[in-house]
């Protein structure tokens, strides 16, 4: 079936929360507050015909990271940014933000075409357009290519799966909110079936879909998965399938290494040999389809409640930024003169591997174990080693942020 016929089939369906109902919300948000996002043109051949919006705060971290945020169906980049609070986080913590935007000419409901083979293959369509935007941001803002991440809601979450599978050499990690695994649909009918039913597939079969999407051999991006247990738009079983897919890619066991609660919600964790969390999942009990909002770990609120942006008592955007290792407070110029150089090197969040994906065609080094604190802050070696082990264990169990 051609893409045109698939889109026509989608138009003929009764209204569905996942595909319709976002548009008015996005416009309403933008009318109440001027967006900090800036549009950029001329970022490449743009085979997917997407729009590029971004936000770069005045003060960036010394080696700034970049978060690519993909909106849901019917939404705009500015509307989802305001709702999820990403530009607020970027300003507070000094990282850059890239928000691609879909056009109605590509998809009548402005969904990213995560199910269209022409848009989800490496160097083709929408996936290639997003990759070109990342390259522009890295070049223009001196982004650390090892600190590039991607996240998204619903169709944007499914497109996040696409980007991690097709460009694992570009992204150090990702976070999928109410999305779907990579490669389970090649047209709208299959996409709708996956959304509503989420057939269980063998882990190896799911992992092969990712491994075959590129010639890359790893190390692979880490992943955070979020899904509401009462989601009637994208079956919650999809969250389990995404986790299953990436556990197989990482050669990790299907059984969680640690289970606990974060802000009252079930949280599962898998880590690697260095104690770094590689895969995690959040089940937002009794929450419908959307992005969970709430008070962050620093007692601040990011985002605005609205359609498919749901007050749940947990700030997914903050926790995702923390999982990416981006919530170290940005140092202001005046403060920098009074702090020792070693102080800036000690992370305020969970330890992460110093390694990450490099740009395409550039060799990617092997993972580097988490290092101890710099010498100026070190106590005797044995004490530091024990503290590092305890910190990693508590972080992985969700008992420390």
Tab-separated table of C-alpha atoms in Angstrom:
chain	number	residue	atom	x	y	z
A	1	UNK	CA	0.000	0.000	0.000
A	2	UNK	CA	1.387	3.426	-0.922
A	3	UNK	CA	1.996	6.157	1.646
A	4	UNK	CA	-0.732	8.282	0.045
A	5	UNK	CA	-3.252	5.478	0.508
A	6	UNK	CA	-2.086	4.924	4.061
A	7	UNK	CA	-2.637	8.592	4.894
A	8	UNK	CA	-6.069	8.492	3.262
A	9	UNK	CA	-6.898	5.419	5.327
A	10	UNK	CA	-5.844	7.268	8.471
A	11	UNK	CA	-8.010	10.267	7.576
A	12	UNK	CA	-11.048	8.020	7.243
A	13	UNK	CA	-10.694	6.630	10.756
A	14	UNK	CA	-12.765	7.958	13.684
A	15	UNK	CA	-10.916	10.456	15.819
A	16	UNK	CA	-8.189	8.867	17.909
A	17	UNK	CA	-6.466	10.524	20.851
A	18	UNK	CA	-3.048	9.607	19.521
A	19	UNK	CA	-3.521	11.194	16.107
A	20	UNK	CA	-6.015	14.006	16.619
A	21	UNK	CA	-6.780	16.552	19.299
A	22	UNK	CA	-3.261	17.936	19.758
A	23	UNK	CA	-3.463	20.747	17.252
A	24	UNK	CA	-5.640	23.186	19.151
A	25	UNK	CA	-3.598	22.616	22.287
A	26	UNK	CA	-0.337	23.442	20.586
A	27	UNK	CA	-1.748	26.675	19.189
A	28	UNK	CA	-3.240	27.645	22.535
A	29	UNK	CA	0.077	27.241	24.324
A	30	UNK	CA	1.915	29.338	21.771
A	31	UNK	CA	-0.655	32.136	21.943
A	32	UNK	CA	-0.199	32.511	25.715
A	33	UNK	CA	3.574	32.749	25.754
A	34	UNK	CA	6.205	33.669	23.220
A	35	UNK	CA	8.346	30.658	22.424
A	36	UNK	CA	12.124	30.882	22.966
A	37	UNK	CA	12.655	28.521	20.024
A	38	UNK	CA	14.359	29.879	16.915
A	39	UNK	CA	13.864	28.452	13.435
A	40	UNK	CA	16.891	27.543	11.321
A	41	UNK	CA	16.861	26.939	7.588
A	42	UNK	CA	19.566	25.637	5.294
A	43	UNK	CA	20.774	22.870	7.602
A	44	UNK	CA	21.196	20.331	4.802
A	45	UNK	CA	19.380	18.625	1.944
A	46	UNK	CA	16.481	17.937	4.348
A	47	UNK	CA	15.051	14.911	2.497
A	48	UNK	CA	12.254	14.600	5.062
A	49	UNK	CA	11.135	18.223	4.553
A	50	UNK	CA	11.015	18.920	8.305
A	51	UNK	CA	11.350	22.249	10.118
A	52	UNK	CA	14.229	22.907	12.492
A	53	UNK	CA	13.723	24.794	15.756
A	54	UNK	CA	16.254	25.148	18.558
A	55	UNK	CA	17.084	26.893	21.801
A	56	UNK	CA	20.552	27.642	23.115
A	57	UNK	CA	20.816	29.367	26.522
A	58	UNK	CA	23.210	32.267	27.024
A	59	UNK	CA	25.371	30.175	29.348
A	60	UNK	CA	26.306	26.660	28.304
A	61	UNK	CA	28.176	23.973	30.193
A	62	UNK	CA	31.869	23.715	29.369
A	63	UNK	CA	31.215	20.674	27.164
A	64	UNK	CA	27.543	21.254	26.364
A	65	UNK	CA	25.130	18.472	25.624
A	66	UNK	CA	22.241	18.496	23.149
A	67	UNK	CA	18.751	17.065	23.590
A	68	UNK	CA	16.628	16.399	20.512
A	69	UNK	CA	12.926	16.536	21.475
A	70	UNK	CA	10.258	15.121	19.134
A	71	UNK	CA	6.650	16.257	19.576
A	72	UNK	CA	3.532	14.103	19.281
A	73	UNK	CA	0.856	14.069	16.597
A	74	UNK	CA	-0.915	17.395	16.043
A	75	UNK	CA	1.566	19.235	18.242
A	76	UNK	CA	4.125	21.849	17.287
A	77	UNK	CA	7.693	22.150	18.496
A	78	UNK	CA	6.879	25.288	20.498
A	79	UNK	CA	3.701	23.820	21.991
A	80	UNK	CA	5.375	20.666	23.208
A	81	UNK	CA	8.392	22.589	24.486
A	82	UNK	CA	6.187	24.744	26.683
A	83	UNK	CA	4.125	21.783	27.825
A	84	UNK	CA	7.069	19.540	28.708
A	85	UNK	CA	9.344	22.347	29.923
A	86	UNK	CA	12.465	21.464	27.985
A	87	UNK	CA	13.686	24.992	27.255
A	88	UNK	CA	13.348	25.805	30.965
A	89	UNK	CA	15.539	22.828	31.790
A	90	UNK	CA	18.018	23.761	29.063
A	91	UNK	CA	18.354	27.273	30.450
A	92	UNK	CA	18.797	26.103	34.032
A	93	UNK	CA	21.340	23.397	33.281
A	94	UNK	CA	23.170	24.849	30.305
A	95	UNK	CA	22.505	22.390	27.493
A	96	UNK	CA	21.238	23.024	23.976
A	97	UNK	CA	17.834	21.995	22.659
A	98	UNK	CA	16.820	20.868	19.160
A	99	UNK	CA	13.126	20.447	18.344
A	100	UNK	CA	12.334	19.214	14.828
A	101	UNK	CA	8.796	19.929	13.649
A	102	UNK	CA	6.628	17.937	11.264
A	103	UNK	CA	4.700	19.567	8.402
A	104	UNK	CA	1.076	18.787	7.576
A	105	UNK	CA	2.184	18.303	3.976
A	106	UNK	CA	4.175	15.260	5.146
A	107	UNK	CA	1.489	13.880	7.446
A	108	UNK	CA	-2.063	15.197	7.716
A	109	UNK	CA	-1.936	14.882	11.513
A	110	UNK	CA	1.647	16.186	11.793
A	111	UNK	CA	2.844	12.844	13.140
A	112	UNK	CA	6.432	11.917	12.468
A	113	UNK	CA	6.279	9.074	9.945
A	114	UNK	CA	7.874	6.464	12.199
A	115	UNK	CA	6.158	3.683	10.238
A	116	UNK	CA	7.142	4.722	6.693
A	117	UNK	CA	10.169	2.793	5.346
A	118	UNK	CA	11.258	5.830	3.325
A	119	UNK	CA	11.531	7.939	6.487
A	120	UNK	CA	13.086	5.511	8.954
A	121	UNK	CA	16.138	4.283	7.050
A	122	UNK	CA	19.609	5.671	7.692
A	123	UNK	CA	20.457	8.552	5.323
A	124	UNK	CA	16.854	8.747	4.110
A	125	UNK	CA	13.749	10.844	4.759
A	126	UNK	CA	12.851	12.279	8.116
A	127	UNK	CA	15.536	10.356	10.003
A	128	UNK	CA	18.206	11.889	7.779
A	129	UNK	CA	16.720	15.381	8.187
A	130	UNK	CA	16.924	15.090	11.972
A	131	UNK	CA	20.503	13.840	11.691
A	132	UNK	CA	21.396	16.862	9.560
A	133	UNK	CA	19.882	19.169	12.183
A	134	UNK	CA	22.035	17.537	14.853
A	135	UNK	CA	25.157	18.088	12.738
A	136	UNK	CA	24.262	21.775	12.364
A	137	UNK	CA	23.795	22.183	16.121
A	138	UNK	CA	27.069	20.390	16.911
A	139	UNK	CA	28.944	22.627	14.490
A	140	UNK	CA	27.306	25.944	15.409
A	141	UNK	CA	27.358	25.580	19.200
A	142	UNK	CA	30.414	23.405	19.813
A	143	UNK	CA	28.256	20.624	21.237
A	144	UNK	CA	30.158	17.698	22.709
A	145	UNK	CA	29.374	14.969	20.138
A	146	UNK	CA	29.499	12.417	22.955
A	147	UNK	CA	26.580	14.122	24.718
A	148	UNK	CA	23.807	14.070	22.123
A	149	UNK	CA	20.463	12.593	23.233
A	150	UNK	CA	16.934	12.175	21.874
A	151	UNK	CA	13.474	11.885	23.422
A	152	UNK	CA	9.871	12.154	22.297
A	153	UNK	CA	6.188	11.540	23.015
A	154	UNK	CA	3.873	9.104	21.198
A	155	UNK	CA	4.706	9.314	17.467
A	156	UNK	CA	7.720	11.356	18.601
A	157	UNK	CA	8.563	8.531	20.988
A	158	UNK	CA	8.332	6.008	18.162
A	159	UNK	CA	10.563	8.294	16.075
A	160	UNK	CA	12.986	8.368	19.002
A	161	UNK	CA	13.226	4.589	18.637
A	162	UNK	CA	13.947	5.156	14.939
A	163	UNK	CA	16.769	7.615	15.599
A	164	UNK	CA	18.432	5.375	18.192
A	165	UNK	CA	18.287	2.394	15.829
A	166	UNK	CA	19.377	4.146	12.627
A	167	UNK	CA	21.981	6.491	14.165
A	168	UNK	CA	23.320	4.712	17.265
A	169	UNK	CA	26.704	6.281	16.513
A	170	UNK	CA	25.232	9.763	16.962
A	171	UNK	CA	23.156	9.383	20.134
A	172	UNK	CA	24.550	8.536	23.562
A	173	UNK	CA	21.066	7.797	24.870
A	174	UNK	CA	17.363	8.276	24.454
A	175	UNK	CA	14.043	8.322	26.277
A	176	UNK	CA	10.785	7.041	24.790
A	177	UNK	CA	7.498	8.284	26.255
A	178	UNK	CA	4.350	6.348	25.262
A	179	UNK	CA	6.075	5.179	22.090
A	180	UNK	CA	6.699	1.957	20.202
A	181	UNK	CA	9.656	-0.321	19.354
A	182	UNK	CA	11.663	0.222	16.208
A	183	UNK	CA	10.765	-1.666	13.049
A	184	UNK	CA	7.391	-3.189	13.988
A	185	UNK	CA	5.398	-1.316	11.306
A	186	UNK	CA	5.909	-0.476	7.642
A	187	UNK	CA	2.541	1.225	6.967
A	188	UNK	CA	-0.323	2.886	8.800
A	189	UNK	CA	-2.336	-0.299	9.231
A	190	UNK	CA	0.564	-2.023	10.926
A	191	UNK	CA	1.242	1.102	12.974
A	192	UNK	CA	-2.333	1.213	14.266
A	193	UNK	CA	-2.249	-2.494	15.006
A	194	UNK	CA	0.958	-2.029	16.984
A	195	UNK	CA	-0.505	0.885	18.881
A	196	UNK	CA	-3.692	-0.917	19.859
A	197	UNK	CA	-2.544	-4.513	20.316
A	198	UNK	CA	1.256	-4.578	20.702
A	199	UNK	CA	1.891	-8.183	19.782
A	200	UNK	CA	4.625	-9.808	21.848
A	201	UNK	CA	7.719	-10.686	19.829
A	202	UNK	CA	10.828	-12.684	20.742
A	203	UNK	CA	13.581	-10.510	22.209
A	204	UNK	CA	16.081	-11.678	19.604
A	205	UNK	CA	13.740	-10.752	16.768
A	206	UNK	CA	13.248	-7.267	18.202
A	207	UNK	CA	16.965	-6.827	18.783
A	208	UNK	CA	17.744	-7.884	15.209
A	209	UNK	CA	15.541	-5.064	13.903
A	210	UNK	CA	17.878	-2.585	15.592
A	211	UNK	CA	21.094	-4.362	14.665
A	212	UNK	CA	20.106	-4.487	10.989
A	213	UNK	CA	19.258	-0.777	10.830
A	214	UNK	CA	22.920	0.208	10.507
A	215	UNK	CA	26.399	-1.304	10.247
A	216	UNK	CA	27.211	-0.058	13.734
A	217	UNK	CA	28.475	-2.624	16.259
A	218	UNK	CA	28.301	-0.660	19.488
A	219	UNK	CA	28.607	0.421	22.217
A	220	UNK	CA	24.883	1.147	21.999
A	221	UNK	CA	22.890	4.112	23.373
A	222	UNK	CA	21.352	3.805	26.806
A	223	UNK	CA	17.577	4.084	27.128
A	224	UNK	CA	14.838	5.286	29.483
A	225	UNK	CA	11.270	4.107	28.798
A	226	UNK	CA	8.117	5.777	30.155
A	227	UNK	CA	4.511	4.599	29.763
A	228	UNK	CA	1.189	5.136	31.532
A	229	UNK	CA	-0.524	1.943	32.644
A	230	UNK	CA	-3.942	3.328	31.592
A	231	UNK	CA	-2.835	4.429	28.107
A	232	UNK	CA	-5.623	3.569	25.632
A	233	UNK	CA	-3.953	5.215	22.645
A	234	UNK	CA	-0.646	3.323	22.637
A	235	UNK	CA	-0.966	-0.015	24.396
A	236	UNK	CA	1.208	-0.023	27.545
A	237	UNK	CA	2.652	-3.381	26.461
A	238	UNK	CA	4.682	-1.382	23.923
A	239	UNK	CA	6.792	-0.057	26.777
A	240	UNK	CA	7.704	-3.619	27.718
A	241	UNK	CA	8.501	-4.435	24.084
A	242	UNK	CA	10.840	-1.426	23.796
A	243	UNK	CA	12.664	-2.502	26.946
A	244	UNK	CA	12.858	-6.074	25.641
A	245	UNK	CA	14.276	-4.842	22.326
A	246	UNK	CA	17.087	-2.830	23.870
A	247	UNK	CA	17.947	-5.351	26.571
A	248	UNK	CA	18.625	-7.792	23.756
A	249	UNK	CA	20.733	-5.216	21.914
A	250	UNK	CA	22.776	-4.639	25.061
A	251	UNK	CA	22.958	-8.370	25.876
A	252	UNK	CA	21.357	-7.765	29.256
A	253	UNK	CA	19.008	-10.175	31.072
A	254	UNK	CA	15.269	-9.691	30.724
A	255	UNK	CA	14.793	-9.748	34.498
A	256	UNK	CA	15.383	-6.364	36.134
A	257	UNK	CA	18.563	-6.025	38.174
A	258	UNK	CA	16.834	-3.642	40.554
A	259	UNK	CA	13.214	-2.692	41.203
A	260	UNK	CA	11.951	0.155	43.328
A	261	UNK	CA	9.836	3.299	43.195
A	262	UNK	CA	10.592	6.865	42.170
A	263	UNK	CA	8.072	9.482	43.268
A	264	UNK	CA	5.729	6.590	44.014
A	265	UNK	CA	5.944	4.867	40.604
A	266	UNK	CA	7.484	1.487	39.696
A	267	UNK	CA	11.023	1.842	38.385
A	268	UNK	CA	13.162	-0.964	36.948
A	269	UNK	CA	16.887	-0.725	36.275
A	270	UNK	CA	19.521	-2.638	34.330
A	271	UNK	CA	23.217	-1.719	34.505
A	272	UNK	CA	26.458	-2.719	32.848
A	273	UNK	CA	29.665	-4.123	34.317
A	274	UNK	CA	30.788	-0.626	35.325
A	275	UNK	CA	27.632	-0.016	37.357
A	276	UNK	CA	26.232	2.500	34.856
A	277	UNK	CA	22.481	2.369	34.298
A	278	UNK	CA	21.972	1.331	30.668
A	279	UNK	CA	18.221	0.629	30.523
A	280	UNK	CA	15.496	1.813	32.859
A	281	UNK	CA	11.704	1.831	32.764
A	282	UNK	CA	8.997	3.818	34.524
A	283	UNK	CA	5.392	2.657	34.735
A	284	UNK	CA	3.162	5.619	35.581
A	285	UNK	CA	0.319	3.864	37.335
A	286	UNK	CA	-3.217	4.811	36.195
A	287	UNK	CA	-1.925	7.497	33.814
A	288	UNK	CA	-3.416	7.835	30.332
A	289	UNK	CA	-1.589	8.725	27.111
A	290	UNK	CA	0.818	11.615	27.557
A	291	UNK	CA	3.930	13.072	29.124
A	292	UNK	CA	3.962	12.942	32.954
A	293	UNK	CA	4.530	16.238	34.743
A	294	UNK	CA	5.296	17.069	38.350
A	295	UNK	CA	7.700	18.653	40.798
A	296	UNK	CA	11.315	17.887	39.941
A	297	UNK	CA	14.027	16.740	42.304
A	298	UNK	CA	15.049	20.362	42.872
A	299	UNK	CA	11.484	21.286	43.980
A	300	UNK	CA	10.871	23.176	40.746
A	301	UNK	CA	8.218	22.573	38.130
A	302	UNK	CA	8.967	22.196	34.446
A	303	UNK	CA	6.172	22.335	31.892
A	304	UNK	CA	2.490	23.223	31.746
A	305	UNK	CA	-0.368	20.768	32.179
A	306	UNK	CA	-2.670	20.324	29.195
A	307	UNK	CA	-3.901	17.804	26.655
A	308	UNK	CA	-1.538	14.817	26.707
A	309	UNK	CA	0.667	16.621	29.227
A	310	UNK	CA	-0.523	15.110	32.457
A	311	UNK	CA	0.031	16.070	36.080
A	312	UNK	CA	1.275	12.848	37.618
A	313	UNK	CA	3.496	13.949	40.485
A	314	UNK	CA	6.681	13.083	38.612
A	315	UNK	CA	8.609	15.291	36.179
A	316	UNK	CA	9.579	13.023	33.291
A	317	UNK	CA	11.531	15.803	31.585
A	318	UNK	CA	13.702	16.395	34.646
A	319	UNK	CA	14.298	12.706	35.304
A	320	UNK	CA	15.167	12.149	31.646
A	321	UNK	CA	17.635	15.058	31.667
A	322	UNK	CA	19.118	13.586	34.847
A	323	UNK	CA	19.378	10.143	33.204
A	324	UNK	CA	21.244	11.814	30.335
A	325	UNK	CA	23.694	13.292	32.851
A	326	UNK	CA	22.736	16.891	32.042
A	327	UNK	CA	21.505	18.192	35.406
A	328	UNK	CA	24.795	19.450	36.752
A	329	UNK	CA	24.188	23.109	37.528
A	330	UNK	CA	25.754	25.397	34.944
A	331	UNK	CA	28.525	27.530	36.418
A	332	UNK	CA	28.024	31.248	36.076
A	333	UNK	CA	31.111	33.304	35.104
A	334	UNK	CA	31.430	34.998	38.520
A	335	UNK	CA	31.210	31.743	40.427
A	336	UNK	CA	33.855	30.163	38.220
A	337	UNK	CA	36.579	32.473	39.618
A	338	UNK	CA	35.961	31.317	43.214
A	339	UNK	CA	35.719	27.587	42.568
A	340	UNK	CA	38.593	25.193	42.160
A	341	UNK	CA	38.916	23.597	38.720
A	342	UNK	CA	38.352	20.173	40.235
A	343	UNK	CA	34.960	21.219	41.609
A	344	UNK	CA	33.582	21.587	38.117
A	345	UNK	CA	34.568	18.058	37.278
A	346	UNK	CA	32.633	16.368	40.064
A	347	UNK	CA	29.114	15.479	38.846
A	348	UNK	CA	26.108	16.296	40.992
A	349	UNK	CA	24.105	13.478	39.392
A	350	UNK	CA	24.493	9.736	38.971
A	351	UNK	CA	27.840	8.695	37.511
A	352	UNK	CA	27.817	8.097	33.773
A	353	UNK	CA	30.358	6.636	31.450
A	354	UNK	CA	32.771	9.141	30.016
A	355	UNK	CA	32.358	7.480	26.643
A	356	UNK	CA	29.563	8.169	24.193
A	357	UNK	CA	28.756	8.139	20.515
A	358	UNK	CA	30.907	10.155	18.168
A	359	UNK	CA	29.809	11.616	14.870
A	360	UNK	CA	29.478	9.317	11.857
A	361	UNK	CA	32.744	8.379	10.127
A	362	UNK	CA	34.662	9.171	13.308
A	363	UNK	CA	35.996	6.245	15.376
A	364	UNK	CA	34.191	5.691	18.633
A	365	UNK	CA	36.325	4.703	21.605
A	366	UNK	CA	35.591	1.794	23.901
A	367	UNK	CA	33.551	2.589	27.028
A	368	UNK	CA	35.588	4.209	29.747
A	369	UNK	CA	34.847	3.144	33.329
A	370	UNK	CA	33.454	5.766	35.685
A	371	UNK	CA	36.401	7.554	37.199
A	372	UNK	CA	36.953	8.628	40.761
A	373	UNK	CA	36.887	12.272	41.760
A	374	UNK	CA	39.835	14.459	40.668
A	375	UNK	CA	42.895	14.354	42.930
A	376	UNK	CA	42.199	17.726	44.582
A	377	UNK	CA	38.948	16.344	46.010
A	378	UNK	CA	40.097	12.782	46.673
A	379	UNK	CA	40.367	11.130	50.022
A	380	UNK	CA	42.407	7.933	50.401
A	381	UNK	CA	41.799	5.582	47.481
A	382	UNK	CA	39.968	2.901	49.417
A	383	UNK	CA	37.393	5.313	50.834
A	384	UNK	CA	36.676	6.830	47.413
A	385	UNK	CA	36.253	3.403	45.829
A	386	UNK	CA	33.676	2.346	48.437
A	387	UNK	CA	31.750	5.591	48.081
A	388	UNK	CA	31.617	5.243	44.328
A	389	UNK	CA	30.250	1.710	44.614
A	390	UNK	CA	27.572	2.761	47.113
A	391	UNK	CA	26.584	5.766	44.993
A	392	UNK	CA	26.191	3.636	41.870
A	393	UNK	CA	24.112	1.033	43.721
A	394	UNK	CA	21.763	3.596	45.297
A	395	UNK	CA	21.393	5.439	41.987
A	396	UNK	CA	20.589	2.278	40.072
A	397	UNK	CA	17.984	1.330	42.688
A	398	UNK	CA	16.291	4.706	42.327
A	399	UNK	CA	17.159	5.704	45.893
A	400	UNK	CA	19.466	8.550	44.932
A	401	UNK	CA	19.214	11.218	42.213
